[in-house]
PDB file of C-alpha atoms in Angstrom:
ATOM      1  CA  MET A 349      -1.534  17.750  10.081  1.00 36.00           C
ATOM      2  CA  ALA A 350      -5.085  17.617   8.470  1.00 41.00           C
ATOM      3  CA  PHE A 351      -5.121  17.701   4.451  1.00 43.00           C
ATOM      4  CA  THR A 352      -8.074  18.029   2.634  1.00 43.00           C
ATOM      5  CA  ARG A 353      -8.755  16.569  -0.326  1.00 41.00           C
ATOM      6  CA  VAL A 354      -7.650  19.602  -2.554  1.00 40.00           C
ATOM      7  CA  THR A 355      -4.937  20.233  -0.174  1.00 42.00           C
ATOM      8  CA  ARG A 356      -3.597  16.411  -1.073  1.00 46.00           C
ATOM      9  CA  THR A 357      -4.165  17.337  -4.804  1.00 43.00           C
ATOM     10  CA  VAL A 358      -1.863  20.411  -4.823  1.00 41.00           C
ATOM     11  CA  LEU A 359       0.616  18.231  -2.441  1.00 44.00           C
ATOM     12  CA  THR A 360       0.951  15.579  -4.779  1.00 45.00           C
ATOM     13  CA  VAL A 361       1.234  17.765  -8.076  1.00 40.00           C
ATOM     14  CA  LEU A 362       4.056  19.689  -6.221  1.00 43.00           C
ATOM     15  CA  LEU A 363       5.797  16.276  -5.425  1.00 47.00           C
ATOM     16  CA  ILE A 364       5.139  14.747  -8.991  1.00 41.00           C
ATOM     17  CA  GLY A 365       6.356  18.106 -10.861  1.00 41.00           C
ATOM     18  CA  ILE A 366       4.529  18.175 -14.218  1.00 33.00           C
ATOM     19  CA  VAL A 367       2.158  15.134 -14.340  1.00 36.00           C
ATOM     20  CA  PRO A 368       2.717  13.376 -17.594  1.00 36.00           C
ATOM     21  CA  PRO A 369      -0.040  11.963 -19.546  1.00 33.00           C
ATOM     22  CA  ALA A 370      -1.476   8.731 -17.927  1.00 33.00           C
ATOM     23  CA  THR A 371       0.398   5.603 -19.346  1.00 35.00           C
ATOM     24  CA  LEU A 372      -0.640   2.255 -17.952  1.00 37.00           C
ATOM     25  CA  ALA A 373       1.214  -0.573 -17.462  1.00 44.00           C
ATOM     26  CA  GLY A 374      -2.002  -2.550 -17.484  1.00 47.00           C
ATOM     27  CA  GLU A 375      -3.429  -5.220 -15.950  1.00 49.00           C
ATOM     28  CA  ALA A 376      -0.531  -6.819 -13.646  1.00 47.00           C
ATOM     29  CA  SER A 377      -2.586  -9.848 -11.668  1.00 50.00           C
ATOM     30  CA  THR A 378      -0.535 -12.673 -10.524  1.00 48.00           C
ATOM     31  CA  LEU A 379       1.197 -13.149 -14.182  1.00 50.00           C
ATOM     32  CA  LEU A 380       3.895 -10.602 -12.442  1.00 65.00           C
ATOM     33  CA  ALA A 381       4.907 -13.629 -10.653  1.00 75.00           C
ATOM     34  CA  GLN A 382       7.817 -15.882 -12.288  1.00 84.00           C
ATOM     35  CA  PRO A 383       8.006 -19.584 -11.529  1.00 87.00           C
ATOM     36  CA  GLY A 384       8.742 -19.900  -7.931  1.00 91.00           C
ATOM     37  CA  GLU A 385       7.795 -16.303  -6.628  1.00 94.00           C
ATOM     38  CA  SER A 386       4.303 -15.914  -4.776  1.00 95.00           C
ATOM     39  CA  VAL A 387       2.296 -12.635  -4.925  1.00 95.00           C
ATOM     40  CA  ALA A 388       0.340 -10.690  -1.948  1.00 97.00           C
ATOM     41  CA  THR A 389      -1.532  -7.779  -2.421  1.00 97.00           C
ATOM     42  CA  PHE A 390      -2.206  -4.870  -0.076  1.00 98.00           C
ATOM     43  CA  ALA A 391      -3.985  -1.442   0.097  1.00 98.00           C
ATOM     44  CA  GLY A 392      -2.196   0.565   2.967  1.00 98.00           C
ATOM     45  CA  GLY A 393      -3.075   4.230   1.874  1.00 98.00           C
ATOM     46  CA  CYS A 394      -0.513   5.994  -0.297  1.00 97.00           C
ATOM     47  CA  PHE A 395       1.246   3.224  -2.634  1.00 97.00           C
ATOM     48  CA  TRP A 396       4.459   5.051  -2.802  1.00 97.00           C
ATOM     49  CA  CYS A 397       5.107   4.190   0.998  1.00 97.00           C
ATOM     50  CA  VAL A 398       3.831   0.881   1.007  1.00 98.00           C
ATOM     51  CA  GLU A 399       6.141   0.321  -1.740  1.00 97.00           C
ATOM     52  CA  SER A 400       8.921   1.822   0.078  1.00 97.00           C
ATOM     53  CA  ASP A 401       7.912  -0.390   3.263  1.00 97.00           C
ATOM     54  CA  PHE A 402       7.828  -3.581   1.538  1.00 97.00           C
ATOM     55  CA  ASP A 403      10.844  -3.510  -0.749  1.00 96.00           C
ATOM     56  CA  HIS A 404      13.241  -3.648   2.439  1.00 94.00           C
ATOM     57  CA  VAL A 405      11.588  -6.806   3.452  1.00 96.00           C
ATOM     58  CA  LEU A 406      13.922  -9.822   3.197  1.00 95.00           C
ATOM     59  CA  GLY A 407      12.562 -12.220   0.654  1.00 96.00           C
ATOM     60  CA  VAL A 408      10.802  -9.494  -1.253  1.00 96.00           C
ATOM     61  CA  VAL A 409      11.808  -9.890  -4.875  1.00 95.00           C
ATOM     62  CA  ARG A 410       9.760  -6.483  -6.509  1.00 94.00           C
ATOM     63  CA  THR A 411       6.739  -4.414  -5.624  1.00 96.00           C
ATOM     64  CA  VAL A 412       4.305  -2.654  -8.304  1.00 95.00           C
ATOM     65  CA  SER A 413       2.062   0.205  -7.435  1.00 96.00           C
ATOM     66  CA  GLY A 414      -1.352   0.034  -8.754  1.00 96.00           C
ATOM     67  CA  TYR A 415      -5.001   0.065  -8.586  1.00 96.00           C
ATOM     68  CA  THR A 416      -7.565  -2.533  -7.494  1.00 96.00           C
ATOM     69  CA  GLY A 417     -10.705  -3.566  -5.986  1.00 95.00           C
ATOM     70  CA  GLY A 418     -13.149  -1.219  -8.347  1.00 94.00           C
ATOM     71  CA  ASP A 419     -15.334  -1.606 -11.108  1.00 90.00           C
ATOM     72  CA  THR A 420     -13.640   0.384 -14.301  1.00 89.00           C
ATOM     73  CA  ASP A 421     -11.130  -1.316 -16.547  1.00 90.00           C
ATOM     74  CA  ASN A 422      -7.658   0.418 -16.783  1.00 90.00           C
ATOM     75  CA  PRO A 423      -8.248   3.521 -14.450  1.00 94.00           C
ATOM     76  CA  SER A 424      -5.941   6.227 -14.438  1.00 94.00           C
ATOM     77  CA  TYR A 425      -4.722   8.303 -11.165  1.00 95.00           C
ATOM     78  CA  LYS A 426      -6.953  10.520 -11.756  1.00 93.00           C
ATOM     79  CA  ASP A 427      -9.939   8.395 -12.150  1.00 93.00           C
ATOM     80  CA  VAL A 428      -8.956   6.960  -8.861  1.00 95.00           C
ATOM     81  CA  THR A 429      -8.222   9.796  -6.766  1.00 91.00           C
ATOM     82  CA  LYS A 430     -11.352  11.726  -7.853  1.00 90.00           C
ATOM     83  CA  GLY A 431     -13.562   8.609  -6.612  1.00 89.00           C
ATOM     84  CA  GLY A 432     -16.613   6.578  -8.046  1.00 89.00           C
ATOM     85  CA  THR A 433     -14.551   4.009  -9.325  1.00 94.00           C
ATOM     86  CA  GLY A 434     -14.243   1.700  -6.323  1.00 95.00           C
ATOM     87  CA  HIS A 435     -10.675   1.253  -6.723  1.00 97.00           C
ATOM     88  CA  ARG A 436      -7.756   1.338  -3.750  1.00 97.00           C
ATOM     89  CA  GLU A 437      -4.226   2.444  -4.247  1.00 98.00           C
ATOM     90  CA  ALA A 438      -2.569  -0.951  -3.953  1.00 97.00           C
ATOM     91  CA  VAL A 439       0.818  -2.613  -4.184  1.00 97.00           C
ATOM     92  CA  GLN A 440       1.656  -6.017  -5.345  1.00 96.00           C
ATOM     93  CA  VAL A 441       4.299  -7.802  -3.381  1.00 97.00           C
ATOM     94  CA  ILE A 442       6.030 -10.497  -5.404  1.00 96.00           C
ATOM     95  CA  TYR A 443       8.283 -12.587  -3.166  1.00 96.00           C
ATOM     96  CA  ASP A 444      10.358 -15.788  -2.563  1.00 96.00           C
ATOM     97  CA  PRO A 445       8.190 -17.994  -0.539  1.00 96.00           C
ATOM     98  CA  GLU A 446      11.710 -19.965   0.346  1.00 96.00           C
ATOM     99  CA  GLN A 447      12.956 -16.971   1.898  1.00 95.00           C
ATOM    100  CA  THR A 448       9.542 -15.614   3.659  1.00 96.00           C
ATOM    101  CA  ASP A 449       5.699 -16.283   3.730  1.00 97.00           C
ATOM    102  CA  PHE A 450       2.332 -14.660   3.186  1.00 98.00           C
ATOM    103  CA  SER A 451       1.669 -15.003   7.005  1.00 97.00           C
ATOM    104  CA  THR A 452       5.048 -12.764   7.724  1.00 97.00           C
ATOM    105  CA  LEU A 453       4.047 -10.184   4.875  1.00 98.00           C
ATOM    106  CA  VAL A 454       0.643  -9.661   6.653  1.00 98.00           C
ATOM    107  CA  GLU A 455       2.473  -8.950  10.077  1.00 97.00           C
ATOM    108  CA  VAL A 456       4.763  -6.518   8.232  1.00 97.00           C
ATOM    109  CA  PHE A 457       1.705  -4.769   6.665  1.00 98.00           C
ATOM    110  CA  TRP A 458      -0.219  -4.699   9.996  1.00 98.00           C
ATOM    111  CA  ARG A 459       2.497  -2.449  11.569  1.00 97.00           C
ATOM    112  CA  SER A 460       3.124  -0.330   8.472  1.00 97.00           C
ATOM    113  CA  VAL A 461      -0.274   1.069   8.584  1.00 98.00           C
ATOM    114  CA  ASP A 462      -3.217   2.102  10.929  1.00 98.00           C
ATOM    115  CA  PRO A 463      -5.606  -0.627  10.487  1.00 98.00           C
ATOM    116  CA  THR A 464      -8.018   1.060  13.051  1.00 98.00           C
ATOM    117  CA  ASP A 465      -9.105   4.008  10.556  1.00 98.00           C
ATOM    118  CA  ALA A 466     -11.277   2.932   8.387  1.00 97.00           C
ATOM    119  CA  ASP A 467     -11.704   6.501   5.837  1.00 96.00           C
ATOM    120  CA  GLY A 468      -8.259   6.675   4.558  1.00 97.00           C
ATOM    121  CA  GLN A 469      -4.710   6.478   6.093  1.00 97.00           C
ATOM    122  CA  PHE A 470      -2.870   9.667   7.715  1.00 97.00           C
ATOM    123  CA  CYS A 471      -3.338  12.995   5.645  1.00 96.00           C
ATOM    124  CA  ASP A 472      -5.335  10.911   2.692  1.00 96.00           C
ATOM    125  CA  ARG A 473      -9.063  10.702   3.075  1.00 96.00           C
ATOM    126  CA  GLY A 474     -11.335   8.687   1.069  1.00 95.00           C
ATOM    127  CA  GLN A 475     -11.977   5.235  -0.264  1.00 95.00           C
ATOM    128  CA  SER A 476      -9.168   5.033  -2.676  1.00 96.00           C
ATOM    129  CA  TYR A 477      -6.564   5.130   0.423  1.00 97.00           C
ATOM    130  CA  GLN A 478      -8.424   2.857   2.381  1.00 98.00           C
ATOM    131  CA  THR A 479      -6.621  -0.156   3.841  1.00 98.00           C
ATOM    132  CA  SER A 480      -7.357  -3.906   2.663  1.00 98.00           C
ATOM    133  CA  ILE A 481      -5.517  -7.426   2.098  1.00 98.00           C
ATOM    134  CA  PHE A 482      -6.593  -8.917  -0.979  1.00 97.00           C
ATOM    135  CA  ALA A 483      -6.455 -12.627  -0.439  1.00 97.00           C
ATOM    136  CA  HIS A 484      -5.325 -14.744  -3.992  1.00 95.00           C
ATOM    137  CA  ASP A 485      -6.748 -18.031  -2.674  1.00 95.00           C
ATOM    138  CA  ASP A 486      -8.512 -19.707   0.263  1.00 97.00           C
ATOM    139  CA  GLU A 487      -5.174 -20.706   2.000  1.00 97.00           C
ATOM    140  CA  GLN A 488      -4.012 -16.560   2.018  1.00 97.00           C
ATOM    141  CA  ARG A 489      -7.857 -15.510   3.211  1.00 98.00           C
ATOM    142  CA  ALA A 490      -7.374 -18.055   5.933  1.00 98.00           C
ATOM    143  CA  VAL A 491      -3.876 -16.847   7.132  1.00 98.00           C
ATOM    144  CA  ALA A 492      -5.270 -13.196   6.762  1.00 98.00           C
ATOM    145  CA  GLU A 493      -8.362 -13.644   9.000  1.00 98.00           C
ATOM    146  CA  ALA A 494      -6.298 -15.600  11.715  1.00 98.00           C
ATOM    147  CA  SER A 495      -4.018 -12.926  11.853  1.00 98.00           C
ATOM    148  CA  LYS A 496      -6.865 -10.171  12.014  1.00 98.00           C
ATOM    149  CA  ALA A 497      -8.753 -11.958  14.878  1.00 98.00           C
ATOM    150  CA  ALA A 498      -5.492 -12.422  16.729  1.00 97.00           C
ATOM    151  CA  LEU A 499      -4.217  -8.846  16.657  1.00 97.00           C
ATOM    152  CA  GLU A 500      -7.997  -7.921  17.332  1.00 96.00           C
ATOM    153  CA  ALA A 501      -7.908 -10.390  20.793  1.00 96.00           C
ATOM    154  CA  SER A 502      -4.875  -9.026  21.531  1.00 96.00           C
ATOM    155  CA  GLY A 503      -6.266  -5.256  22.283  1.00 95.00           C
ATOM    156  CA  VAL A 504      -2.722  -4.114  21.609  1.00 94.00           C
ATOM    157  CA  LEU A 505      -4.048  -1.092  19.329  1.00 95.00           C
ATOM    158  CA  GLY A 506      -7.025  -0.294  21.641  1.00 94.00           C
ATOM    159  CA  GLN A 507      -9.523  -0.175  18.862  1.00 95.00           C
ATOM    160  CA  PRO A 508     -11.340  -2.453  16.182  1.00 97.00           C
ATOM    161  CA  VAL A 509      -9.143  -3.829  13.384  1.00 98.00           C
ATOM    162  CA  VAL A 510     -11.252  -2.247  10.486  1.00 98.00           C
ATOM    163  CA  THR A 511      -9.224  -3.182   7.712  1.00 98.00           C
ATOM    164  CA  PRO A 512     -11.143  -5.908   5.069  1.00 98.00           C
ATOM    165  CA  ILE A 513     -10.267  -9.215   3.835  1.00 98.00           C
ATOM    166  CA  GLU A 514     -11.210  -9.034   0.397  1.00 97.00           C
ATOM    167  CA  ASP A 515     -10.847 -11.472  -2.710  1.00 96.00           C
ATOM    168  CA  ALA A 516      -8.101 -10.619  -5.146  1.00 95.00           C
ATOM    169  CA  ALA A 517      -9.743  -8.181  -7.912  1.00 94.00           C
ATOM    170  CA  PRO A 518      -8.210  -7.208 -11.339  1.00 94.00           C
ATOM    171  CA  PHE A 519      -4.633  -5.388 -10.536  1.00 95.00           C
ATOM    172  CA  PHE A 520      -4.046  -2.475 -12.886  1.00 94.00           C
ATOM    173  CA  ALA A 521      -0.195  -1.002 -12.587  1.00 94.00           C
ATOM    174  CA  ALA A 522       0.108   2.487 -11.842  1.00 95.00           C
ATOM    175  CA  GLU A 523       1.352   5.172 -14.277  1.00 94.00           C
ATOM    176  CA  GLU A 524       5.305   4.592 -14.488  1.00 94.00           C
ATOM    177  CA  TYR A 525       6.008   8.116 -12.795  1.00 95.00           C
ATOM    178  CA  HIS A 526       4.514   6.063  -9.368  1.00 96.00           C
ATOM    179  CA  GLN A 527       6.885   3.020  -9.678  1.00 96.00           C
ATOM    180  CA  ASN A 528       9.480   3.201  -7.338  1.00 95.00           C
ATOM    181  CA  TYR A 529       8.583   6.704  -6.535  1.00 97.00           C
ATOM    182  CA  TYR A 530      10.766   6.925  -3.134  1.00 97.00           C
ATOM    183  CA  GLU A 531      13.879   6.221  -5.446  1.00 96.00           C
ATOM    184  CA  GLN A 532      13.252   8.109  -7.974  1.00 95.00           C
ATOM    185  CA  ASN A 533      12.330  10.995  -5.931  1.00 95.00           C
ATOM    186  CA  PRO A 534      14.052  10.759  -2.574  1.00 97.00           C
ATOM    187  CA  VAL A 535      13.766  14.580  -1.190  1.00 97.00           C
ATOM    188  CA  ARG A 536      10.087  14.711  -2.502  1.00 96.00           C
ATOM    189  CA  TYR A 537       9.215  11.736  -0.983  1.00 97.00           C
ATOM    190  CA  LYS A 538      10.371  12.057   2.656  1.00 97.00           C
ATOM    191  CA  PHE A 539       9.109  15.517   2.417  1.00 97.00           C
ATOM    192  CA  TYR A 540       5.421  13.982   1.695  1.00 97.00           C
ATOM    193  CA  ARG A 541       5.559  10.974   4.193  1.00 97.00           C
ATOM    194  CA  PHE A 542       7.203  13.044   6.838  1.00 96.00           C
ATOM    195  CA  SER A 543       4.176  15.992   5.951  1.00 96.00           C
ATOM    196  CA  CYS A 544       1.343  13.143   6.061  1.00 97.00           C
ATOM    197  CA  GLY A 545       2.340  12.265   9.279  1.00 97.00           C
ATOM    198  CA  ARG A 546       2.593   8.545   8.223  1.00 97.00           C
ATOM    199  CA  ASP A 547       5.586   7.381  10.643  1.00 96.00           C
ATOM    200  CA  GLY A 548       4.392   9.590  13.375  1.00 96.00           C
ATOM    201  CA  ARG A 549       0.865   7.956  13.410  1.00 97.00           C
ATOM    202  CA  ILE A 550       2.495   4.426  13.176  1.00 97.00           C
ATOM    203  CA  LYS A 551       4.776   4.978  15.931  1.00 96.00           C
ATOM    204  CA  GLU A 552       1.932   6.075  18.029  1.00 96.00           C
ATOM    205  CA  LEU A 553      -0.150   3.013  17.507  1.00 96.00           C
ATOM    206  CA  TRP A 554       2.637   0.306  17.643  1.00 96.00           C
ATOM    207  CA  GLY A 555       5.447   1.871  19.630  1.00 94.00           C
ATOM    208  CA  ASP A 556       8.408  -0.715  19.387  1.00 92.00           C
ATOM    209  CA  GLU A 557       6.728  -2.719  17.098  1.00 92.00           C
ATOM    210  CA  ALA A 558       5.958  -0.216  14.404  1.00 93.00           C
ATOM    211  CA  HIS A 559       7.517  -1.433  10.897  1.00 90.00           C
ATOM    212  CA  THR A 560       8.380  -5.181  12.678  1.00 83.00           C
ATOM    213  CA  GLY A 561       9.821  -7.282  10.392  1.00 76.00           C
ATOM    214  CA  ILE A 562      11.314  -4.945   7.887  1.00 76.00           C
ATOM    215  CA  GLU A 563      14.774  -5.822   7.107  1.00 75.00           C
ATOM    216  CA  LYS A 564      17.188  -4.082   4.698  1.00 58.00           C
ATOM    217  CA  ASN A 565      18.606  -6.759   2.006  1.00 52.00           C
TER     218      ASN A 565
END
């Protein structure tokens, strides 16, 4: 199902309802992590879906939707989706390193997105919906690059893996109405996810490996 930028905007308004004024939680960065917790940051298209996928991973403590990788401070949803800020919709995943590790989260990420799509994800097109793994340190970068190389070498997707590995940048939490959207608005969320063709495409790409590693807590 192909969506234009205009259609995507209309669909979002229908799903959210009357969009409230932008109220940002501000820059989140790694300060979200408490002692004994670690942070990973992924851009995988619509952050509603990325949050939902990672919230069901064993060891994930919480997730925050936001914007990162751009050139402006405190961007709003309207700013980012309009384009020109350089930000991607992204999710910070706060996890317990005693229950899971960054390598596992990267493997879950690959199997929850289309890493062969350079122009967006599913029905959502444009820079703000492009995928990326944002590394918070040299160790995360090394793990992500090794995982990407192994995925490409496997040939399982039959196409190049175009998802970049980037240094983590300032992260700005999205407006409150975006946080845990799949829980706050389950019917609208399920309609959006189905209409956007997300799960169908992931199943097409990954087969039985789709969403591998996602477990209910």
